[in-house]
Short mmCIF file of C-alpha atoms in Angstrom, two decimals:
data_model
loop_
_atom_site.label_atom_id
_atom_site.label_comp_id
_atom_site.label_asym_id
_atom_site.label_seq_id
_atom_site.Cartn_x
_atom_site.Cartn_y
_atom_site.Cartn_z
CA MET A 1 -23.92 4.67 35.94
CA THR A 2 -21.95 1.72 37.41
CA ALA A 3 -18.28 1.92 36.78
CA PRO A 4 -16.66 -0.79 34.65
CA GLN A 5 -15.00 -3.29 36.95
CA ARG A 6 -11.70 -4.00 35.22
CA ASN A 7 -9.33 -2.91 32.43
CA TRP A 8 -9.08 -4.95 29.26
CA ALA A 9 -6.49 -7.28 30.66
CA GLY A 10 -8.31 -7.83 33.89
CA ASN A 11 -5.28 -7.16 36.05
CA VAL A 12 -6.66 -3.83 37.37
CA THR A 13 -9.93 -3.48 39.22
CA TYR A 14 -11.04 0.14 39.07
CA GLY A 15 -11.82 1.96 42.27
CA ALA A 16 -14.18 4.59 40.77
CA ALA A 17 -17.35 5.38 42.59
CA ARG A 18 -19.15 6.31 39.36
CA PHE A 19 -18.77 5.82 35.63
CA HIS A 20 -20.00 8.38 33.05
CA ARG A 21 -20.26 8.27 29.31
CA PRO A 22 -21.37 11.76 28.35
CA THR A 23 -22.94 12.32 25.00
CA THR A 24 -22.42 16.10 24.73
CA LEU A 25 -19.60 18.43 25.57
CA ALA A 26 -21.85 20.40 27.88
CA GLU A 27 -22.64 17.23 29.86
CA LEU A 28 -18.88 16.50 30.16
CA ARG A 29 -18.13 20.06 31.33
CA GLY A 30 -20.89 19.81 33.94
CA LEU A 31 -19.52 16.51 35.26
CA LEU A 32 -16.07 17.99 35.62
CA ALA A 33 -17.29 21.14 37.23
CA ALA A 34 -19.19 19.17 39.93
CA SER A 35 -16.52 16.48 40.55
CA ARG A 36 -13.93 16.38 43.30
CA ARG A 37 -11.95 13.63 41.58
CA ALA A 38 -12.26 12.71 37.90
CA ARG A 39 -10.25 10.77 35.34
CA ALA A 40 -10.68 9.86 31.70
CA VAL A 41 -10.52 6.19 30.67
CA GLY A 42 -9.92 5.24 27.09
CA THR A 43 -10.15 1.71 25.65
CA GLY A 44 -8.79 0.05 28.81
CA HIS A 45 -5.50 -0.99 27.29
CA SER A 46 -3.39 0.43 30.10
CA PHE A 47 -2.01 -2.27 32.44
CA ASN A 48 -1.61 -0.18 35.52
CA ARG A 49 -3.71 2.33 37.52
CA ILE A 50 -2.93 5.40 35.38
CA ALA A 51 -6.63 5.81 34.49
CA ASP A 52 -8.03 4.96 37.90
CA THR A 53 -9.81 7.24 40.33
CA THR A 54 -11.77 7.08 43.56
CA GLY A 55 -14.33 9.53 42.08
CA ASP A 56 -15.68 9.83 38.55
CA LEU A 57 -14.35 7.73 35.72
CA ILE A 58 -15.27 9.32 32.47
CA SER A 59 -15.29 7.74 28.93
CA VAL A 60 -15.35 10.19 25.99
CA ALA A 61 -16.51 7.38 23.63
CA GLY A 62 -20.01 8.65 23.69
CA LEU A 63 -19.15 12.19 22.55
CA PRO A 64 -20.16 13.02 18.93
CA ARG A 65 -17.83 11.43 16.38
CA THR A 66 -15.72 13.89 14.50
CA VAL A 67 -13.36 13.30 11.57
CA ARG A 68 -12.77 16.68 9.94
CA LEU A 69 -10.10 16.88 7.32
CA ASP A 70 -8.41 20.13 6.30
CA ARG A 71 -6.71 19.34 3.04
CA ALA A 72 -5.11 22.75 2.73
CA ALA A 73 -3.56 22.58 6.18
CA GLY A 74 -2.71 18.84 5.94
CA THR A 75 -4.48 18.09 9.15
CA VAL A 76 -7.42 16.04 10.51
CA THR A 77 -9.38 16.91 13.65
CA VAL A 78 -10.89 13.96 15.44
CA SER A 79 -12.93 13.33 18.53
CA ALA A 80 -10.79 12.00 21.37
CA GLY A 81 -12.61 8.65 21.69
CA ILE A 82 -12.11 7.57 18.08
CA ARG A 83 -9.89 4.48 17.59
CA TYR A 84 -7.03 4.40 15.21
CA GLY A 85 -8.64 1.67 13.12
CA GLU A 86 -11.72 3.81 12.48
CA LEU A 87 -9.73 6.96 11.86
CA ALA A 88 -7.44 5.19 9.39
CA THR A 89 -10.30 4.04 7.27
CA HIS A 90 -11.61 7.54 6.94
CA LEU A 91 -8.20 8.97 6.17
CA HIS A 92 -7.26 6.40 3.56
CA ALA A 93 -10.60 6.81 1.74
CA ALA A 94 -9.72 10.53 1.43
CA GLY A 95 -6.21 9.79 0.15
CA PHE A 96 -4.31 10.53 3.40
CA GLY A 97 -2.55 8.63 6.11
CA LEU A 98 -0.49 8.93 9.31
CA PRO A 99 3.26 8.27 9.33
CA ASN A 100 3.14 5.74 12.13
CA LEU A 101 0.74 3.42 13.96
CA GLY A 102 0.93 1.25 17.04
CA SER A 103 0.67 -2.60 17.05
CA LEU A 104 -3.07 -2.41 17.79
CA PRO A 105 -5.55 -0.35 15.79
CA HIS A 106 -8.07 -0.84 18.51
CA ILE A 107 -6.74 1.78 20.92
CA SER A 108 -8.14 5.31 21.17
CA VAL A 109 -6.20 8.25 19.71
CA ALA A 110 -6.47 10.27 22.92
CA GLY A 111 -5.45 7.42 25.17
CA ALA A 112 -2.51 6.41 23.00
CA CYS A 113 -1.11 10.04 22.78
CA ALA A 114 -1.63 10.72 26.50
CA THR A 115 0.58 7.74 27.45
CA GLY A 116 3.34 8.19 24.89
CA THR A 117 2.44 5.05 22.85
CA HIS A 118 4.51 4.56 19.71
CA GLY A 119 5.06 2.48 16.66
CA SER A 120 8.41 1.51 15.18
CA GLY A 121 11.05 2.88 12.82
CA GLU A 122 14.49 4.39 13.00
CA ARG A 123 13.06 7.68 11.49
CA ASN A 124 9.54 7.36 12.75
CA LYS A 125 8.44 9.28 15.86
CA GLY A 126 5.80 8.19 18.42
CA LEU A 127 2.09 8.65 17.74
CA ALA A 128 1.68 11.75 19.87
CA THR A 129 4.12 13.72 17.62
CA ALA A 130 1.37 13.82 14.97
CA VAL A 131 -0.67 16.05 17.24
CA THR A 132 -0.68 19.74 16.24
CA GLY A 133 -3.55 20.85 18.49
CA LEU A 134 -5.79 19.59 21.26
CA ASP A 135 -8.90 20.62 23.06
CA LEU A 136 -9.53 19.62 26.65
CA ALA A 137 -12.23 20.19 29.26
CA THR A 138 -10.45 21.26 32.45
CA ALA A 139 -11.41 20.33 36.00
CA GLY A 140 -13.43 23.53 36.36
CA GLY A 141 -15.56 22.63 33.30
CA GLU A 142 -13.76 25.28 31.19
CA LEU A 143 -12.49 24.62 27.68
CA LEU A 144 -8.75 24.97 26.87
CA THR A 145 -7.26 24.84 23.36
CA LEU A 146 -3.58 24.42 22.83
CA THR A 147 -1.74 24.32 19.48
CA ARG A 148 1.89 23.79 18.55
CA ALA A 149 1.89 27.00 16.55
CA ALA A 150 0.38 29.25 19.17
CA ASP A 151 1.52 27.65 22.51
CA GLY A 152 4.85 26.11 21.68
CA ASP A 153 6.51 24.88 24.80
CA ARG A 154 3.33 24.63 26.87
CA PHE A 155 1.76 22.55 24.06
CA ALA A 156 4.76 20.20 24.19
CA GLY A 157 4.07 19.69 27.91
CA ALA A 158 0.35 18.88 27.39
CA VAL A 159 0.27 16.29 24.64
CA VAL A 160 1.60 13.35 26.61
CA GLY A 161 -0.38 14.62 29.62
CA LEU A 162 -1.23 11.39 31.45
CA GLY A 163 -4.74 12.60 31.97
CA ALA A 164 -3.50 14.98 34.62
CA LEU A 165 -4.62 18.23 32.92
CA GLY A 166 -8.28 17.46 32.22
CA VAL A 167 -10.26 15.41 29.73
CA VAL A 168 -9.12 15.68 26.11
CA THR A 169 -12.12 16.09 23.85
CA SER A 170 -10.53 16.36 20.42
CA LEU A 171 -7.14 16.33 18.74
CA THR A 172 -5.75 17.70 15.46
CA LEU A 173 -3.18 15.51 13.78
CA ALA A 174 -0.82 16.23 10.86
CA VAL A 175 -1.51 13.84 7.97
CA VAL A 176 0.58 12.72 4.95
CA PRO A 177 -0.50 11.34 1.58
CA SER A 178 -1.61 7.78 1.74
CA PHE A 179 1.09 5.22 0.98
CA ASP A 180 1.40 1.45 0.54
CA VAL A 181 3.38 -1.01 2.56
CA ARG A 182 4.31 -4.62 2.21
CA GLN A 183 5.34 -6.91 5.07
CA TYR A 184 7.79 -9.74 5.30
CA VAL A 185 8.63 -11.96 8.24
CA TYR A 186 11.94 -13.79 8.85
CA ASP A 187 12.23 -16.81 11.15
CA ASP A 188 15.05 -17.87 13.50
CA LEU A 189 17.51 -15.05 13.34
CA PRO A 190 20.71 -16.13 15.15
CA TRP A 191 21.40 -14.17 18.34
CA ASP A 192 24.91 -13.45 17.19
CA SER A 193 23.48 -11.88 14.01
CA LEU A 194 21.19 -9.67 16.01
CA ILE A 195 24.06 -8.40 18.09
CA SER A 196 26.55 -8.01 15.24
CA HIS A 197 24.06 -6.44 12.79
CA PHE A 198 21.63 -4.63 15.08
CA ASP A 199 21.86 -1.31 13.30
CA GLU A 200 21.41 -2.94 9.90
CA ILE A 201 18.43 -4.86 11.14
CA ALA A 202 16.76 -1.92 12.77
CA GLY A 203 17.21 0.21 9.61
CA ALA A 204 16.24 -2.60 7.14
CA ALA A 205 12.60 -1.32 6.55
CA TYR A 206 10.32 1.55 7.23
CA SER A 207 9.17 -0.21 10.39
CA VAL A 208 11.01 -3.11 12.06
CA SER A 209 10.15 -5.40 14.97
CA VAL A 210 12.30 -8.18 16.36
CA PHE A 211 10.55 -10.81 18.54
CA VAL A 212 12.54 -12.81 21.08
CA ASP A 213 11.58 -15.21 23.91
CA TRP A 214 14.94 -15.05 25.81
CA ALA A 215 14.84 -18.85 26.07
CA GLY A 216 17.14 -19.83 23.28
CA PRO A 217 20.03 -18.64 20.98
CA ARG A 218 17.77 -17.22 18.28
CA ALA A 219 15.40 -14.43 17.77
CA LYS A 220 12.05 -15.99 16.87
CA GLN A 221 10.94 -13.50 14.14
CA VAL A 222 11.91 -10.24 12.42
CA TRP A 223 9.02 -8.32 10.95
CA LEU A 224 9.93 -5.91 8.11
CA LYS A 225 7.38 -3.41 6.92
CA GLN A 226 8.63 -1.86 3.70
CA ARG A 227 7.14 1.35 2.36
CA LEU A 228 6.67 1.03 -1.36
CA GLY A 229 8.92 3.32 -3.27
CA GLY A 230 11.24 3.65 -0.22
CA PRO A 231 14.96 2.93 -0.19
CA ASP A 232 14.43 -0.42 1.52
CA ALA A 233 11.66 -1.79 -0.72
CA GLY A 234 13.65 -4.32 -2.75
CA ALA A 235 12.68 -7.99 -2.96
CA PRO A 236 14.02 -9.87 0.12
CA PRO A 237 16.41 -12.69 -0.13
CA ARG A 238 15.34 -16.10 1.17
CA ARG A 239 18.12 -16.15 3.61
CA TRP A 240 19.23 -13.00 5.47
CA LEU A 241 21.82 -12.85 8.20
CA GLY A 242 21.13 -16.46 9.02
CA ALA A 243 17.38 -16.04 9.19
CA THR A 244 14.89 -17.62 6.78
CA LEU A 245 12.09 -15.85 4.94
CA ALA A 246 8.80 -17.20 6.36
CA ASP A 247 6.86 -19.55 4.08
CA GLY A 248 3.51 -18.48 5.48
CA PRO A 249 1.89 -15.88 7.74
CA ARG A 250 3.02 -15.63 11.34
CA HIS A 251 1.57 -14.34 14.64
CA PRO A 252 4.06 -12.46 16.87
CA VAL A 253 3.54 -14.93 19.69
CA PRO A 254 5.01 -18.39 18.73
CA GLY A 255 2.46 -21.10 18.50
CA VAL A 256 -0.56 -18.81 18.04
CA GLY A 257 -2.53 -18.91 14.80
CA PRO A 258 -1.83 -16.10 12.34
CA GLU A 259 -5.47 -15.16 11.55
CA PRO A 260 -5.49 -11.87 13.61
CA ALA A 261 -2.23 -10.66 12.11
CA THR A 262 -1.98 -8.20 9.32
CA GLU A 263 -1.17 -9.55 5.84
CA GLN A 264 2.40 -10.65 5.19
CA LEU A 265 4.37 -12.51 2.41
CA GLY A 266 5.06 -9.21 0.63
CA VAL A 267 1.46 -8.54 -0.47
CA PRO A 268 1.17 -4.77 -0.94
CA GLY A 269 -1.56 -2.92 0.88
CA PRO A 270 -2.48 0.53 2.31
CA TRP A 271 -0.40 1.78 5.28
CA HIS A 272 -3.17 1.14 7.85
CA THR A 273 -3.49 -2.48 6.92
CA ARG A 274 0.24 -3.21 7.29
CA LEU A 275 1.85 -0.91 9.96
CA PRO A 276 -0.09 -2.49 12.83
CA HIS A 277 0.58 -6.05 13.71
CA PHE A 278 -3.10 -6.90 14.09
CA ARG A 279 -6.29 -6.43 11.99
CA PRO A 280 -8.98 -4.19 13.35
CA GLU A 281 -11.70 -6.72 12.61
CA PHE A 282 -10.14 -9.17 15.09
CA THR A 283 -10.72 -8.19 18.70
CA PRO A 284 -7.48 -8.61 20.65
CA SER A 285 -7.16 -11.58 22.94
CA ALA A 286 -9.49 -11.73 25.94
CA GLY A 287 -6.83 -10.02 27.99
CA ALA A 288 -4.80 -13.14 28.74
CA GLU A 289 -1.60 -11.19 29.09
CA VAL A 290 0.15 -8.37 30.99
CA GLN A 291 2.59 -6.02 29.39
CA SER A 292 5.68 -4.05 30.45
CA GLU A 293 7.93 -1.86 28.27
CA TYR A 294 11.16 0.05 28.80
CA LEU A 295 12.57 2.69 26.49
CA LEU A 296 16.27 3.36 26.53
CA PRO A 297 18.73 5.60 24.64
CA ARG A 298 19.23 4.19 21.18
CA GLY A 299 22.95 3.92 21.69
CA ARG A 300 22.43 1.57 24.59
CA ALA A 301 20.59 -1.07 22.59
CA LEU A 302 23.24 -3.72 22.70
CA ALA A 303 23.87 -3.06 26.40
CA ALA A 304 20.16 -3.46 27.04
CA LEU A 305 20.07 -6.79 25.17
CA ALA A 306 23.06 -8.05 27.06
CA ALA A 307 21.54 -6.96 30.39
CA VAL A 308 18.25 -8.74 29.84
CA ALA A 309 20.08 -11.86 28.49
CA ALA A 310 21.94 -12.02 31.74
CA VAL A 311 18.66 -12.49 33.62
CA ARG A 312 16.93 -14.71 30.99
CA ASP A 313 16.28 -17.44 33.50
CA SER A 314 13.99 -15.12 35.46
CA VAL A 315 12.45 -13.62 32.33
CA ALA A 316 11.67 -16.53 30.05
CA PRO A 317 9.32 -18.52 32.36
CA ALA A 318 6.86 -15.53 32.59
CA LEU A 319 7.18 -14.47 29.00
CA GLN A 320 4.96 -14.86 25.94
CA VAL A 321 7.17 -12.75 23.68
CA CYS A 322 9.45 -9.68 23.83
CA GLU A 323 9.41 -7.12 20.99
CA ILE A 324 12.32 -4.94 20.21
CA ARG A 325 11.79 -1.67 18.28
CA THR A 326 13.41 1.68 17.67
CA ILE A 327 11.75 5.12 17.70
CA ALA A 328 13.03 8.60 16.72
CA ALA A 329 13.42 11.36 19.32
CA ASP A 330 10.76 13.96 19.93
CA ASP A 331 10.22 17.14 21.99
CA LEU A 332 7.13 16.20 24.13
CA TRP A 333 8.07 16.67 27.75
CA LEU A 334 6.80 13.35 29.14
CA SER A 335 7.31 11.21 26.11
CA PRO A 336 9.48 8.21 26.78
CA SER A 337 11.40 9.29 23.61
CA TYR A 338 11.81 12.86 24.75
CA GLY A 339 15.11 14.22 23.59
CA ARG A 340 16.70 10.99 22.48
CA ASP A 341 16.45 8.38 19.79
CA THR A 342 15.14 5.29 21.50
CA VAL A 343 15.17 1.54 21.61
CA ALA A 344 12.18 -0.12 23.24
CA LEU A 345 11.96 -3.55 24.83
CA HIS A 346 8.38 -4.55 25.15
CA PHE A 347 7.49 -7.62 27.25
CA THR A 348 4.12 -9.55 26.82
CA TRP A 349 3.80 -11.61 30.05
CA VAL A 350 1.67 -14.56 30.83
CA PRO A 351 -1.18 -13.64 33.26
CA ALA A 352 0.54 -15.09 36.38
CA ALA A 353 1.11 -12.37 38.98
CA ASP A 354 3.94 -13.93 40.97
CA ALA A 355 5.96 -14.97 37.90
CA VAL A 356 5.48 -11.57 36.32
CA ALA A 357 6.55 -9.77 39.50
CA ARG A 358 9.82 -11.69 39.64
CA ALA A 359 10.48 -11.13 35.90
CA VAL A 360 9.76 -7.39 36.14
CA THR A 361 12.02 -7.06 39.12
CA ALA A 362 14.79 -8.87 37.22
CA VAL A 363 14.43 -6.71 34.05
CA GLU A 364 14.26 -3.47 35.97
CA GLY A 365 17.41 -4.41 37.94
CA ALA A 366 19.24 -5.31 34.74
CA LEU A 367 18.26 -2.15 32.96
CA ALA A 368 18.76 0.24 35.91
CA PRO A 369 22.22 1.57 34.86
CA LEU A 370 20.98 2.26 31.31
CA ASP A 371 18.51 5.15 31.81
CA ALA A 372 15.38 3.15 31.07
CA ARG A 373 12.06 4.94 30.98
CA PRO A 374 9.00 2.80 31.50
CA HIS A 375 5.98 3.08 29.20
CA TRP A 376 3.44 5.09 31.19
CA GLY A 377 0.60 2.61 30.48
CA LYS A 378 2.40 -0.67 31.27
CA VAL A 379 3.32 -2.55 34.42
CA PHE A 380 6.46 -1.29 36.15
CA THR A 381 7.69 -1.04 39.65
CA LEU A 382 10.60 1.39 39.39
CA ASP A 383 11.14 3.78 42.29
CA PRO A 384 9.32 7.01 41.58
CA ALA A 385 12.54 9.01 42.13
CA VAL A 386 14.24 6.97 39.48
CA VAL A 387 11.49 7.62 36.96
CA ARG A 388 11.34 11.30 37.73
CA ALA A 389 15.13 11.60 37.20
CA GLN A 390 14.68 10.55 33.57
CA TYR A 391 12.53 13.65 32.67
CA ASP A 392 14.25 17.04 32.60
CA ARG A 393 10.99 18.88 32.09
CA LEU A 394 9.04 17.23 34.87
CA PRO A 395 9.21 20.32 37.11
CA ASP A 396 7.75 22.30 34.29
CA PHE A 397 4.94 19.80 33.90
CA ALA A 398 4.28 19.96 37.60
CA ARG A 399 3.81 23.75 37.27
CA LEU A 400 1.49 23.26 34.28
CA ARG A 401 -0.58 20.89 36.34
CA GLY A 402 -0.88 23.50 39.04
CA GLU A 403 -1.97 26.19 36.49
CA VAL A 404 -4.54 24.05 34.68
CA ASP A 405 -5.89 22.00 37.66
CA PRO A 406 -5.04 23.92 40.83
CA ASP A 407 -7.45 21.84 43.00
CA GLY A 408 -6.00 18.52 41.75
CA VAL A 409 -9.30 17.20 40.59
CA CYS A 410 -7.62 15.16 37.85
CA ARG A 411 -5.01 13.81 40.12
CA ASN A 412 -4.75 10.19 41.23
CA GLU A 413 -2.32 8.13 43.18
CA PHE A 414 -0.40 6.95 40.14
CA VAL A 415 0.16 10.45 38.70
CA ASP A 416 0.98 11.91 42.16
CA ARG A 417 3.61 9.21 42.66
CA TYR A 418 5.51 9.65 39.45
CA VAL A 419 4.80 13.24 38.36
CA PRO A 420 3.71 15.09 41.44
CA ALA A 421 2.21 18.59 41.26
CA ALA A 422 4.37 21.58 42.15
CA PRO A 423 4.45 22.33 45.86
#
């Protein structure tokens, strides 16, 4: 089959010679066994070349759909190509949920976990931490199953695997009882309030997002997602820390109509209809954006905000909006939240390459002293040595790569640059 030409945003043109969408596990294994270079591609929501290859680009979206709930174990096993929006519908109908979701329900479970994608919340961990087991087809066409219970440390190295260990075919996730959430938005938070009350703001709800444009003295919006029955679920005041409760629904990007956004104004609803920012029935924008994200130690949140504010003149002209979130620490080797509670600064840029390049250079220079880790699936230009220095377990991952894929079939230029195989 002819390979897809571009990713969702259109800023990456794939170099694959062939594209495959196998419909059976046997077909997938055969493809891998015969390939000299192969990579899995998810929903195309990565903004760099992490999924690219010069050989065989493989989508698992055609494999048989699986959503197998084990009520006794409190887990669900899903096919790797399933998207969070589809999975969430199945889980909620059965009375279960996931503790955290990303902004978009349109992304695949396997792709999100492999790149360390996350949601928000002081006590909420990234999406990959729900994984308790995974099955992958290795470069030799063999099947490998890893579980947290049986494989411990090795499992922790494989979950955020960047596609370097093979093609994930299914994942088992821990589930929780379904719960309800209501969402409020505040407008025009004074910058001084954000700085003086950052901890209070970040902990004000089950999930919190602050949106800024770096052009003025105020944060544009604060999104509070309250879990019903939680300690933060009280009725919000009309005025809070100088911000005003929104009088209607909002879109995270100022000036964009709110129709694609999940329901606000405090209307309660199931977890999967409130934790994302966007509704699954609305296809995301046609890709008229580029994204970068940097994740830093939680204790350096104020320093990070001050650092970016110092280069705002380079950032604001290329920016649609910047989202600030916090995430709890985890133990997954290549997770951007590995070993430390985290604050994340996510930049949605305009699709203008030169302006974005200047802005990214400015942001990375400003954050350089603060141990920033880039999101694996976003645009960044940090020196590979700087990125590698942020991950204590990277040598262990390199050895794991060598064990699972000794011939380097699942390697590509991106992975080799940032997480090279063991010599």
